[in-house]
Coordinates of C-alpha atoms and ligand atoms in Angstrom, one line a residue:
X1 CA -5.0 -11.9 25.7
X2 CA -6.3 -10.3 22.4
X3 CA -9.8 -8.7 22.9
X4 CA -10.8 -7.2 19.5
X5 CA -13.2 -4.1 20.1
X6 CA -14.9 -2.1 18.0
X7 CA -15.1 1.8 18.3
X8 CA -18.2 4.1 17.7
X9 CA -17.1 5.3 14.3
X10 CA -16.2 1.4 13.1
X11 CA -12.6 1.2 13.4
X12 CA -11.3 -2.1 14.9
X13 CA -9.0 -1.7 18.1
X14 CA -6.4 -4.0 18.9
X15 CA -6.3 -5.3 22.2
X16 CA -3.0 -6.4 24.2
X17 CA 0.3 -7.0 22.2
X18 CA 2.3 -9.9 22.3
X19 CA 4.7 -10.3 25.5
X20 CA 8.0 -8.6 25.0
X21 CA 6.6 -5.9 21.9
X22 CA 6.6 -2.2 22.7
X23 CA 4.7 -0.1 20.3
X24 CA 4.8 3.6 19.3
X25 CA 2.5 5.3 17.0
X26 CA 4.3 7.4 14.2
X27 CA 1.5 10.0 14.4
X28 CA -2.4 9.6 15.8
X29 CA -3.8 8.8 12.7
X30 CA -1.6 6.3 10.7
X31 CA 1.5 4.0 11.2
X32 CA 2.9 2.1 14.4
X33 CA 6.5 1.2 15.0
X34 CA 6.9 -2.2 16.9
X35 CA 10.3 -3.2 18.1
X36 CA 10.8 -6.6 20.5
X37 CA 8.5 -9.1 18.2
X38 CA 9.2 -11.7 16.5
X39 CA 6.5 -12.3 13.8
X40 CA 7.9 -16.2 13.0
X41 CA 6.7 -17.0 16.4
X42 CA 3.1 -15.3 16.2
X43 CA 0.8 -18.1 18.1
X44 CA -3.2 -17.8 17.0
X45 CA -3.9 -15.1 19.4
X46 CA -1.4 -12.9 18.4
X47 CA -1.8 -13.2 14.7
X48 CA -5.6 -12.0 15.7
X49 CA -3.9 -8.9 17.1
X50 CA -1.4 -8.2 13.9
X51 CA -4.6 -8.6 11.8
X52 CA -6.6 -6.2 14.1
X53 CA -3.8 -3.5 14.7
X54 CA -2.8 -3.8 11.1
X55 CA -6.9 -2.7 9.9
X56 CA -6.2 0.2 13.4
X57 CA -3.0 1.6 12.3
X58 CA -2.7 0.6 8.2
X59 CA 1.0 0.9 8.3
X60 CA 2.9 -2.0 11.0
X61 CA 6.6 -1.0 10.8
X62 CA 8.3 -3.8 12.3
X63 CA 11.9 -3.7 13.2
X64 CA 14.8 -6.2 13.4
X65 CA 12.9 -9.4 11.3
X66 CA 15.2 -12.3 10.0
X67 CA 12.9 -13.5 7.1
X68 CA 13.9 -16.3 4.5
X69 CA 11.1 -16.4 1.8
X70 CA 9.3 -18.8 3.3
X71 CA 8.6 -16.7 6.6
X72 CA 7.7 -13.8 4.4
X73 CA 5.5 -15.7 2.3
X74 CA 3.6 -17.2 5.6
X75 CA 3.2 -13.4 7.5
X76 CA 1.5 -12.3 4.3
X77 CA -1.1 -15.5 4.2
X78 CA -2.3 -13.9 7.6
X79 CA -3.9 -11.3 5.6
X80 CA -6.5 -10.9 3.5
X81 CA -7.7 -13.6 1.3
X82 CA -4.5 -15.5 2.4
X83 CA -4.1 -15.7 -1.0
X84 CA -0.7 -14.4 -2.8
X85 CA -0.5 -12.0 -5.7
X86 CA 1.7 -12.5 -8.4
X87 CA 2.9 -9.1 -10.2
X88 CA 2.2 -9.0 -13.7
X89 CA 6.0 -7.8 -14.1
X90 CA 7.2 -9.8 -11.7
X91 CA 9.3 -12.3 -14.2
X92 CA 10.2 -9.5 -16.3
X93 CA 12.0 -7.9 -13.3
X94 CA 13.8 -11.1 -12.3
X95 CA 12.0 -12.5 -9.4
X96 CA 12.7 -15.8 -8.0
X97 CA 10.0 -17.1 -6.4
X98 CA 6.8 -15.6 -8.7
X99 CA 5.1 -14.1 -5.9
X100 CA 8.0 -12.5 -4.3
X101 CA 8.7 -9.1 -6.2
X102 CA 11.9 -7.5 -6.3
X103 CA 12.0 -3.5 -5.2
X104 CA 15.5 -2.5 -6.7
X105 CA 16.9 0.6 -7.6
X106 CA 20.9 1.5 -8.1
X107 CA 22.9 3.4 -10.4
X108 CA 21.8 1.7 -13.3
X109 CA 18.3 2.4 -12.9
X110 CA 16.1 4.8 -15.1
X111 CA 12.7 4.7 -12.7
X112 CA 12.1 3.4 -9.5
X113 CA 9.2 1.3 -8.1
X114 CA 6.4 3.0 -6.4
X115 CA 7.9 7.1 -6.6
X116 CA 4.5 8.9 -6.8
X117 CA 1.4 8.7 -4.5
X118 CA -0.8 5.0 -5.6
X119 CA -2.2 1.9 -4.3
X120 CA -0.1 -1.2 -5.3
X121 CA -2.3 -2.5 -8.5
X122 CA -5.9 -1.0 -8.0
X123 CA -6.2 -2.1 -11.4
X124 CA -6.9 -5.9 -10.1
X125 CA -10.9 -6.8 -9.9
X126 CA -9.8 -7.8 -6.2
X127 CA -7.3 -5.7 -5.2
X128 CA -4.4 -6.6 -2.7
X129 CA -5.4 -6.6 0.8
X130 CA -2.0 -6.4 2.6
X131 CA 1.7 -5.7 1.0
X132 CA 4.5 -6.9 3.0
X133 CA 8.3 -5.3 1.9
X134 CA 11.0 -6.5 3.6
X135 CA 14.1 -4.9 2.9
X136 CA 17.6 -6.0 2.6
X137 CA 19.4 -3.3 1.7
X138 CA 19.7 0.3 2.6
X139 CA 21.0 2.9 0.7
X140 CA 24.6 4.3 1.9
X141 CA 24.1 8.1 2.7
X142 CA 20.5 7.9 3.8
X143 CA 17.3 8.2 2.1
X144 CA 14.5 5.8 0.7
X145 CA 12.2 6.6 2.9
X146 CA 7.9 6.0 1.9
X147 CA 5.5 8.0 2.5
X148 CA 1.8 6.6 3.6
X149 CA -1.6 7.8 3.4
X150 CA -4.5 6.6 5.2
X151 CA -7.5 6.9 2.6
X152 CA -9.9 7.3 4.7
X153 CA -9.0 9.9 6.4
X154 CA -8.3 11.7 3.3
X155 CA -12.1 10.8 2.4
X156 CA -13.1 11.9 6.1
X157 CA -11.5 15.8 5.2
X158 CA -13.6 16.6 2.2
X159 CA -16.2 18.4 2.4
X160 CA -19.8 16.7 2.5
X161 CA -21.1 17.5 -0.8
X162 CA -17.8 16.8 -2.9
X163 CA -18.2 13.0 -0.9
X164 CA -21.8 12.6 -1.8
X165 CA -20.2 13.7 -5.6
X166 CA -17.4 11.0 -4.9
X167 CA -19.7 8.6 -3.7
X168 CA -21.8 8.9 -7.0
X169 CA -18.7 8.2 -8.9
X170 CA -16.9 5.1 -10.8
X171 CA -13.3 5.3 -12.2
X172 CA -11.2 3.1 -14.4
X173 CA -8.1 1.7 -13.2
X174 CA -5.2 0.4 -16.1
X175 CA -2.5 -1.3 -15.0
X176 CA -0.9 -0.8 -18.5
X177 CA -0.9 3.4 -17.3
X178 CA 2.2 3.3 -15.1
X179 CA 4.0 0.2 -16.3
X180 CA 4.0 0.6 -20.2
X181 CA 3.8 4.8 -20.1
X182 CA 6.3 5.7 -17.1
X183 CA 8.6 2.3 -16.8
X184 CA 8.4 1.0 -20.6
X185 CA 7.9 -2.7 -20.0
X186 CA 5.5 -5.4 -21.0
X187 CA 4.6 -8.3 -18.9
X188 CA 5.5 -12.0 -19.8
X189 CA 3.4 -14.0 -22.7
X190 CA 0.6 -15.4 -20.8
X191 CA 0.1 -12.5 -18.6
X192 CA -1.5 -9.0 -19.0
X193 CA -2.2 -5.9 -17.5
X194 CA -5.6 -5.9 -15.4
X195 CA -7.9 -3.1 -16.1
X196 CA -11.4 -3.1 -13.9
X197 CA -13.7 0.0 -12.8
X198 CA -14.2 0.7 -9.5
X199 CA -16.4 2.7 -7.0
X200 CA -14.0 6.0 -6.1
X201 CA -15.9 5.6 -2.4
X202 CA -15.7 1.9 -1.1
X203 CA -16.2 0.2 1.9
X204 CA -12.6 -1.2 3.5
X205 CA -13.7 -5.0 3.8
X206 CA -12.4 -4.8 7.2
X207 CA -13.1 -1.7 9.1
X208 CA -16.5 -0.6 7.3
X209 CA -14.6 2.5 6.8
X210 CA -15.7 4.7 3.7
X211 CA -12.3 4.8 1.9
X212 CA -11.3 6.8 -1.5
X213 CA -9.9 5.0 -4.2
X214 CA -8.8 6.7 -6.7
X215 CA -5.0 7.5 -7.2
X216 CA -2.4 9.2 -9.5
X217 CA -0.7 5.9 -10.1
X218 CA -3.6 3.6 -11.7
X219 CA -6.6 5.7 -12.2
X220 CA -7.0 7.1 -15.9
X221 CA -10.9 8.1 -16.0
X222 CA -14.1 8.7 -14.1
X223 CA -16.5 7.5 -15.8
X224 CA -19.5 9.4 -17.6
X225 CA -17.6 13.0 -17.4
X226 CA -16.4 15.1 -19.8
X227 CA -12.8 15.5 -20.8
X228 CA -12.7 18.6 -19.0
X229 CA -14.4 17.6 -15.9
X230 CA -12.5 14.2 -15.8
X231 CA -9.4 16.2 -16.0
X232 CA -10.4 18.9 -13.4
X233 CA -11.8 16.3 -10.7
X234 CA -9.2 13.7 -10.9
X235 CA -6.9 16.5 -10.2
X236 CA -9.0 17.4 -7.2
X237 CA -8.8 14.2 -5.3
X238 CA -5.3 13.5 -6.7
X239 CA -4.1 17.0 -4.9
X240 CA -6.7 17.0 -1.8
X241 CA -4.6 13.3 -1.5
X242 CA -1.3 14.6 -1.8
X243 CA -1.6 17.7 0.1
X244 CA -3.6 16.2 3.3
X245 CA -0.5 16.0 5.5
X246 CA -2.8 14.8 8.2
X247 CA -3.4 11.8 7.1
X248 CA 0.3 11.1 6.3
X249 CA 2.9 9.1 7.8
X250 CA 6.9 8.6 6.8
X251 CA 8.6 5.8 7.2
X252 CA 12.3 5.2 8.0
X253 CA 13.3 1.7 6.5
X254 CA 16.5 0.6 8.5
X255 CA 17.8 -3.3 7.0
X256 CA 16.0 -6.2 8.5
X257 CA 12.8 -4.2 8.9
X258 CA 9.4 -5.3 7.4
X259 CA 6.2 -3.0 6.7
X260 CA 3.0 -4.2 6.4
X261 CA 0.6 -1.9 4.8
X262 CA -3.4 -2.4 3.9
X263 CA -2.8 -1.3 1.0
X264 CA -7.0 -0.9 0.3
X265 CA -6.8 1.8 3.1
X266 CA -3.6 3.4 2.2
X267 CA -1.6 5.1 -1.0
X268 CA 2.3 5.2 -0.9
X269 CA 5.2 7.0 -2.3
X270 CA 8.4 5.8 -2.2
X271 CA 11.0 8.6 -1.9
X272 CA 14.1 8.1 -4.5
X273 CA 16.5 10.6 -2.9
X274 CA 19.9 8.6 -2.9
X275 CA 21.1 7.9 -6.6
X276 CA 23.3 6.3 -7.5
X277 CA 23.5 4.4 -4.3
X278 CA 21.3 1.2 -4.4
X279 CA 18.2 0.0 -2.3
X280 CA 17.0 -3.6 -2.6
X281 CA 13.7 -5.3 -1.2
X282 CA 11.3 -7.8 -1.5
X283 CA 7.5 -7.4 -1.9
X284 CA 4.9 -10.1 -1.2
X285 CA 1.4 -8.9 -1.6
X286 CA -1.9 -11.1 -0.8
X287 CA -5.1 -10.8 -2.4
X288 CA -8.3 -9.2 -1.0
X289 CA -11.8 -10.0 -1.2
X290 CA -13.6 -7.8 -4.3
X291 CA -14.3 -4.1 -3.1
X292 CA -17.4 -2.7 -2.9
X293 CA -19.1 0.9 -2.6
X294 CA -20.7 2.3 0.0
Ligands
LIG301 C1 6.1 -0.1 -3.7 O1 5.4 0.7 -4.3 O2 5.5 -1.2 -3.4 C2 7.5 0.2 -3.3 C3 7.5 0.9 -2.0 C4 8.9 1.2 -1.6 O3 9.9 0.9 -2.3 O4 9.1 1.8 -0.5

Protein backbone atom coordinates (compact mmCIF):
# COMPACT_ATOMS: atom_id res chain seq x y z
CA UNK A 1 0.00 0.00 0.00
CA UNK A 2 2.66 2.45 1.33
CA UNK A 3 5.42 3.11 -1.32
CA UNK A 4 7.87 5.66 0.18
CA UNK A 5 9.59 7.75 -2.66
CA UNK A 6 11.95 10.15 -2.68
CA UNK A 7 11.82 13.44 -4.74
CA UNK A 8 14.79 15.17 -6.65
CA UNK A 9 15.40 17.80 -4.04
CA UNK A 10 15.32 14.95 -0.93
CA UNK A 11 12.05 15.28 0.47
CA UNK A 12 10.30 11.96 1.33
CA UNK A 13 6.75 11.48 -0.27
CA UNK A 14 4.19 9.50 1.31
CA UNK A 15 2.59 7.06 -0.69
CA UNK A 16 -1.26 5.87 -0.30
CA UNK A 17 -3.08 6.67 3.01
CA UNK A 18 -4.83 4.41 5.06
CA UNK A 19 -8.43 3.19 3.79
CA UNK A 20 -11.16 5.47 4.92
CA UNK A 21 -8.56 8.95 5.57
CA UNK A 22 -9.10 11.95 3.32
CA UNK A 23 -6.32 14.45 3.43
CA UNK A 24 -6.14 18.22 2.71
CA UNK A 25 -3.08 20.22 2.78
CA UNK A 26 -3.40 23.51 4.79
CA UNK A 27 -1.16 25.31 2.28
CA UNK A 28 1.65 23.71 -0.42
CA UNK A 29 4.34 23.97 1.75
CA UNK A 30 3.56 22.89 5.37
CA UNK A 31 0.66 21.17 7.32
CA UNK A 32 -2.02 18.43 6.37
CA UNK A 33 -5.49 18.04 7.82
CA UNK A 34 -6.55 14.32 8.01
CA UNK A 35 -10.10 13.49 9.04
CA UNK A 36 -11.52 9.58 8.85
CA UNK A 37 -8.31 7.87 10.71
CA UNK A 38 -8.01 6.26 13.49
CA UNK A 39 -4.34 6.38 14.66
CA UNK A 40 -4.96 3.45 17.57
CA UNK A 41 -5.58 1.12 14.75
CA UNK A 42 -2.33 2.12 12.55
CA UNK A 43 -1.18 -1.60 11.21
CA UNK A 44 2.91 -1.55 10.13
CA UNK A 45 2.20 -0.25 6.82
CA UNK A 46 0.38 2.63 7.75
CA UNK A 47 2.61 3.75 10.59
CA UNK A 48 5.32 3.74 7.57
CA UNK A 49 3.07 6.30 5.85
CA UNK A 50 2.41 8.58 9.19
CA UNK A 51 6.26 8.53 9.60
CA UNK A 52 6.74 9.39 5.88
CA UNK A 53 3.96 12.09 5.49
CA UNK A 54 4.82 13.46 8.90
CA UNK A 55 8.91 14.24 7.50
CA UNK A 56 6.50 15.49 3.84
CA UNK A 57 4.16 17.80 5.51
CA UNK A 58 5.92 18.60 9.32
CA UNK A 59 2.60 19.43 10.74
CA UNK A 60 -0.22 16.11 10.74
CA UNK A 61 -3.42 17.74 12.18
CA UNK A 62 -5.47 14.90 12.97
CA UNK A 63 -9.04 15.27 13.80
CA UNK A 64 -11.67 13.44 16.03
CA UNK A 65 -8.79 11.05 18.20
CA UNK A 66 -10.09 9.36 21.49
CA UNK A 67 -6.60 9.09 23.27
CA UNK A 68 -6.11 7.75 27.02
CA UNK A 69 -2.40 8.25 27.82
CA UNK A 70 -1.38 5.17 26.90
CA UNK A 71 -2.50 5.63 23.09
CA UNK A 72 -0.81 8.95 23.16
CA UNK A 73 2.28 7.67 24.63
CA UNK A 74 2.37 4.65 21.89
CA UNK A 75 1.68 7.31 18.59
CA UNK A 76 4.61 9.24 19.81
CA UNK A 77 7.16 5.97 20.12
CA UNK A 78 6.48 5.87 16.21
CA UNK A 79 8.70 8.68 15.98
CA UNK A 80 11.98 9.40 16.23
CA UNK A 81 14.17 7.62 18.57
CA UNK A 82 10.94 6.08 19.97
CA UNK A 83 12.25 7.36 22.89
CA UNK A 84 10.07 9.82 25.33
CA UNK A 85 11.19 13.13 26.59
CA UNK A 86 10.61 14.20 29.91
CA UNK A 87 10.30 18.10 30.33
CA UNK A 88 12.63 19.56 32.73
CA UNK A 89 9.43 21.39 34.22
CA UNK A 90 7.22 18.89 33.77
CA UNK A 91 6.77 17.99 37.70
CA UNK A 92 6.84 21.54 38.59
CA UNK A 93 3.79 22.09 36.32
CA UNK A 94 1.89 19.14 37.79
CA UNK A 95 2.10 16.42 35.33
CA UNK A 96 0.93 12.93 35.98
CA UNK A 97 2.60 10.72 34.07
CA UNK A 98 6.37 12.42 33.73
CA UNK A 99 6.49 12.32 30.23
CA UNK A 100 3.08 13.65 29.56
CA UNK A 101 3.31 17.62 29.87
CA UNK A 102 0.48 19.64 30.61
CA UNK A 103 -0.36 22.81 28.14
CA UNK A 104 -2.69 24.90 30.41
CA UNK A 105 -3.60 28.34 30.43
CA UNK A 106 -6.90 30.06 32.27
CA UNK A 107 -7.60 33.04 34.08
CA UNK A 108 -5.22 32.43 36.61
CA UNK A 109 -2.38 32.30 34.41
CA UNK A 110 0.54 34.96 34.09
CA UNK A 111 2.37 33.32 30.77
CA UNK A 112 1.39 30.75 28.53
CA UNK A 113 3.34 27.73 27.05
CA UNK A 114 4.86 28.19 23.72
CA UNK A 115 3.47 32.21 22.78
CA UNK A 116 6.50 33.32 20.64
CA UNK A 117 8.15 31.60 17.51
CA UNK A 118 10.71 28.38 19.01
CA UNK A 119 11.46 24.81 18.64
CA UNK A 120 10.23 22.82 21.79
CA UNK A 121 13.77 22.54 23.83
CA UNK A 122 16.57 23.05 21.17
CA UNK A 123 18.58 23.30 24.20
CA UNK A 124 18.73 19.26 24.50
CA UNK A 125 22.11 17.67 22.91
CA UNK A 126 19.36 15.50 20.95
CA UNK A 127 16.65 17.45 20.38
CA UNK A 128 12.94 16.12 20.11
CA UNK A 129 12.17 14.60 16.97
CA UNK A 130 8.32 14.62 17.04
CA UNK A 131 5.76 16.55 19.58
CA UNK A 132 2.43 15.14 19.82
CA UNK A 133 -0.42 17.70 21.68
CA UNK A 134 -3.60 16.48 22.12
CA UNK A 135 -6.00 18.72 23.32
CA UNK A 136 -8.89 18.42 25.65
CA UNK A 137 -10.14 21.60 25.98
CA UNK A 138 -10.96 24.46 23.83
CA UNK A 139 -11.28 27.85 24.82
CA UNK A 140 -15.07 29.27 24.88
CA UNK A 141 -15.20 32.30 22.41
CA UNK A 142 -12.57 30.98 20.02
CA UNK A 143 -8.94 31.36 19.79
CA UNK A 144 -5.77 29.25 20.61
CA UNK A 145 -4.80 28.75 17.52
CA UNK A 146 -0.55 27.84 16.64
CA UNK A 147 1.16 28.97 14.20
CA UNK A 148 4.01 26.57 12.33
CA UNK A 149 6.97 27.18 10.33
CA UNK A 150 8.66 24.87 8.20
CA UNK A 151 12.56 25.63 8.78
CA UNK A 152 13.63 24.69 5.85
CA UNK A 153 11.92 26.50 3.79
CA UNK A 154 12.73 29.51 5.75
CA UNK A 155 16.56 28.44 5.12
CA UNK A 156 15.53 27.69 1.34
CA UNK A 157 14.40 31.90 1.08
CA UNK A 158 17.64 33.41 2.14
CA UNK A 159 19.81 34.47 0.01
CA UNK A 160 22.97 32.28 -0.92
CA UNK A 161 25.65 34.12 0.75
CA UNK A 162 23.80 34.86 4.12
CA UNK A 163 23.37 30.64 3.96
CA UNK A 164 26.96 29.99 3.26
CA UNK A 165 27.30 32.75 6.48
CA UNK A 166 24.66 30.53 8.35
CA UNK A 167 26.18 27.48 7.43
CA UNK A 168 29.60 28.76 8.93
CA UNK A 169 27.84 29.39 12.17
CA UNK A 170 27.33 27.67 15.76
CA UNK A 171 24.83 29.07 18.44
CA UNK A 172 24.12 28.28 22.03
CA UNK A 173 20.90 27.14 23.05
CA UNK A 174 19.84 27.58 27.17
CA UNK A 175 16.97 26.08 28.30
CA UNK A 176 17.25 28.24 31.56
CA UNK A 177 16.48 31.52 28.82
CA UNK A 178 12.74 31.12 28.54
CA UNK A 179 11.89 29.14 31.64
CA UNK A 180 13.68 31.07 34.44
CA UNK A 181 13.75 34.73 32.50
CA UNK A 182 10.04 34.84 30.87
CA UNK A 183 7.98 32.08 33.18
CA UNK A 184 10.08 32.33 36.57
CA UNK A 185 10.39 28.71 37.44
CA UNK A 186 13.12 26.21 38.40
CA UNK A 187 12.93 22.66 37.56
CA UNK A 188 12.73 19.79 40.33
CA UNK A 189 16.10 18.84 42.45
CA UNK A 190 17.69 16.28 40.36
CA UNK A 191 16.92 17.93 37.08
CA UNK A 192 18.36 20.96 35.17
CA UNK A 193 18.20 23.02 32.41
CA UNK A 194 20.07 21.55 29.23
CA UNK A 195 22.39 23.98 27.53
CA UNK A 196 24.36 22.54 24.23
CA UNK A 197 25.75 24.45 20.99
CA UNK A 198 24.46 23.64 17.87
CA UNK A 199 25.15 24.15 14.08
CA UNK A 200 22.46 27.20 13.05
CA UNK A 201 22.34 24.99 9.44
CA UNK A 202 21.76 21.16 10.14
CA UNK A 203 20.78 18.40 8.32
CA UNK A 204 16.92 17.06 9.31
CA UNK A 205 17.92 13.29 10.14
CA UNK A 206 15.14 12.34 8.02
CA UNK A 207 14.69 14.32 4.90
CA UNK A 208 18.48 15.40 4.35
CA UNK A 209 16.91 18.72 4.22
CA UNK A 210 19.27 21.75 5.21
CA UNK A 211 17.22 23.19 8.07
CA UNK A 212 17.92 26.53 10.27
CA UNK A 213 18.05 26.16 13.84
CA UNK A 214 18.17 28.97 15.52
CA UNK A 215 15.06 30.51 17.31
CA UNK A 216 13.85 33.42 19.49
CA UNK A 217 12.73 30.93 22.17
CA UNK A 218 16.15 29.09 23.12
CA UNK A 219 18.95 30.64 21.25
CA UNK A 220 21.04 33.28 23.29
CA UNK A 221 24.45 33.49 21.19
CA UNK A 222 26.34 32.72 18.06
CA UNK A 223 29.28 31.89 18.83
CA UNK A 224 32.67 33.82 17.99
CA UNK A 225 30.74 37.31 17.13
CA UNK A 226 30.86 40.34 18.70
CA UNK A 227 28.08 41.78 20.91
CA UNK A 228 27.06 43.85 18.16
CA UNK A 229 27.09 41.41 15.45
CA UNK A 230 25.50 38.65 17.72
CA UNK A 231 22.80 41.04 18.38
CA UNK A 232 22.29 42.25 14.71
CA UNK A 233 22.33 38.67 13.17
CA UNK A 234 20.28 36.82 15.56
CA UNK A 235 17.87 39.46 14.87
CA UNK A 236 18.14 38.75 11.20
CA UNK A 237 17.22 35.11 11.14
CA UNK A 238 14.88 35.61 14.14
CA UNK A 239 12.79 38.34 11.76
CA UNK A 240 13.54 36.58 8.23
CA UNK A 241 11.68 33.53 10.49
CA UNK A 242 8.89 35.45 11.63
CA UNK A 243 8.15 37.34 8.66
CA UNK A 244 8.44 34.40 5.89
CA UNK A 245 4.65 33.89 5.70
CA UNK A 246 5.46 31.29 3.06
CA UNK A 247 6.57 29.00 4.94
CA UNK A 248 3.82 29.30 7.59
CA UNK A 249 0.85 27.38 8.50
CA UNK A 250 -2.09 28.02 11.23
CA UNK A 251 -3.68 25.63 12.86
CA UNK A 252 -7.32 25.40 14.21
CA UNK A 253 -7.34 23.07 17.29
CA UNK A 254 -11.06 21.81 17.70
CA UNK A 255 -11.27 19.11 21.12
CA UNK A 256 -10.26 15.65 20.42
CA UNK A 257 -7.76 16.69 17.74
CA UNK A 258 -4.04 15.66 17.88
CA UNK A 259 -1.02 17.51 16.01
CA UNK A 260 1.99 15.94 15.32
CA UNK A 261 4.72 18.26 14.51
CA UNK A 262 8.71 17.47 13.57
CA UNK A 263 9.59 19.72 15.68
CA UNK A 264 13.56 19.61 14.15
CA UNK A 265 11.94 20.95 10.90
CA UNK A 266 9.48 23.38 12.38
CA UNK A 267 9.22 26.43 15.00
CA UNK A 268 5.72 27.21 16.59
CA UNK A 269 3.75 29.90 18.24
CA UNK A 270 0.99 29.38 20.17
CA UNK A 271 -1.53 32.22 19.86
CA UNK A 272 -2.93 33.38 23.49
CA UNK A 273 -5.95 35.42 22.24
CA UNK A 274 -8.85 34.19 24.70
CA UNK A 275 -8.07 35.30 28.40
CA UNK A 276 -9.50 34.58 30.80
CA UNK A 277 -11.16 31.56 29.22
CA UNK A 278 -9.05 28.35 29.64
CA UNK A 279 -7.30 25.87 27.13
CA UNK A 280 -5.91 22.53 28.38
CA UNK A 281 -3.63 19.85 26.53
CA UNK A 282 -1.31 17.32 26.77
CA UNK A 283 2.15 17.20 25.18
CA UNK A 284 4.26 13.98 24.65
CA UNK A 285 7.44 14.66 22.84
CA UNK A 286 10.04 11.77 21.67
CA UNK A 287 13.62 12.09 21.37
CA UNK A 288 15.67 12.41 18.14
CA UNK A 289 18.85 11.20 17.09
CA UNK A 290 21.84 14.08 17.76
CA UNK A 291 21.72 16.75 14.93
CA UNK A 292 24.29 17.45 12.76
CA UNK A 293 25.46 20.22 10.20
CA UNK A 294 25.61 20.21 6.85
C1 LIG B 1 4.03 24.23 22.82
O1 LIG B 1 4.85 25.13 22.66
O2 LIG B 1 4.36 23.06 22.79
C2 LIG B 1 2.57 24.58 23.02
C3 LIG B 1 1.89 24.73 21.71
C4 LIG B 1 0.43 25.07 21.86
O3 LIG B 1 -0.04 25.23 22.98
O4 LIG B 1 -0.25 25.17 20.85
Amino acid sequence: MNTLTEAPDGIVLAGGAPAGAKLDRLNPVIGTEITGLDLTRLDAAGEEWLRALLAERMVLVVRDQRLDREAHKAIARLFGTGELHVHALSAARGAADPAVYPVRTNAQSKTTAGEGWHTDVSCDPAPIAASLLYMHEMPEGGGGDTYYSSMAECYARLSAPVQALARSLRATHDGAFPYRTIYGIEPAAGTHYNKTVHPLVIRHPVTGRPTLWINRGFTTRIEGLGHLENRALMEMFFQHIETTLTAQCRVRWETNTLVIWDNIATQHHAVWDYFPNSRYGERVSVIGPEIEGL
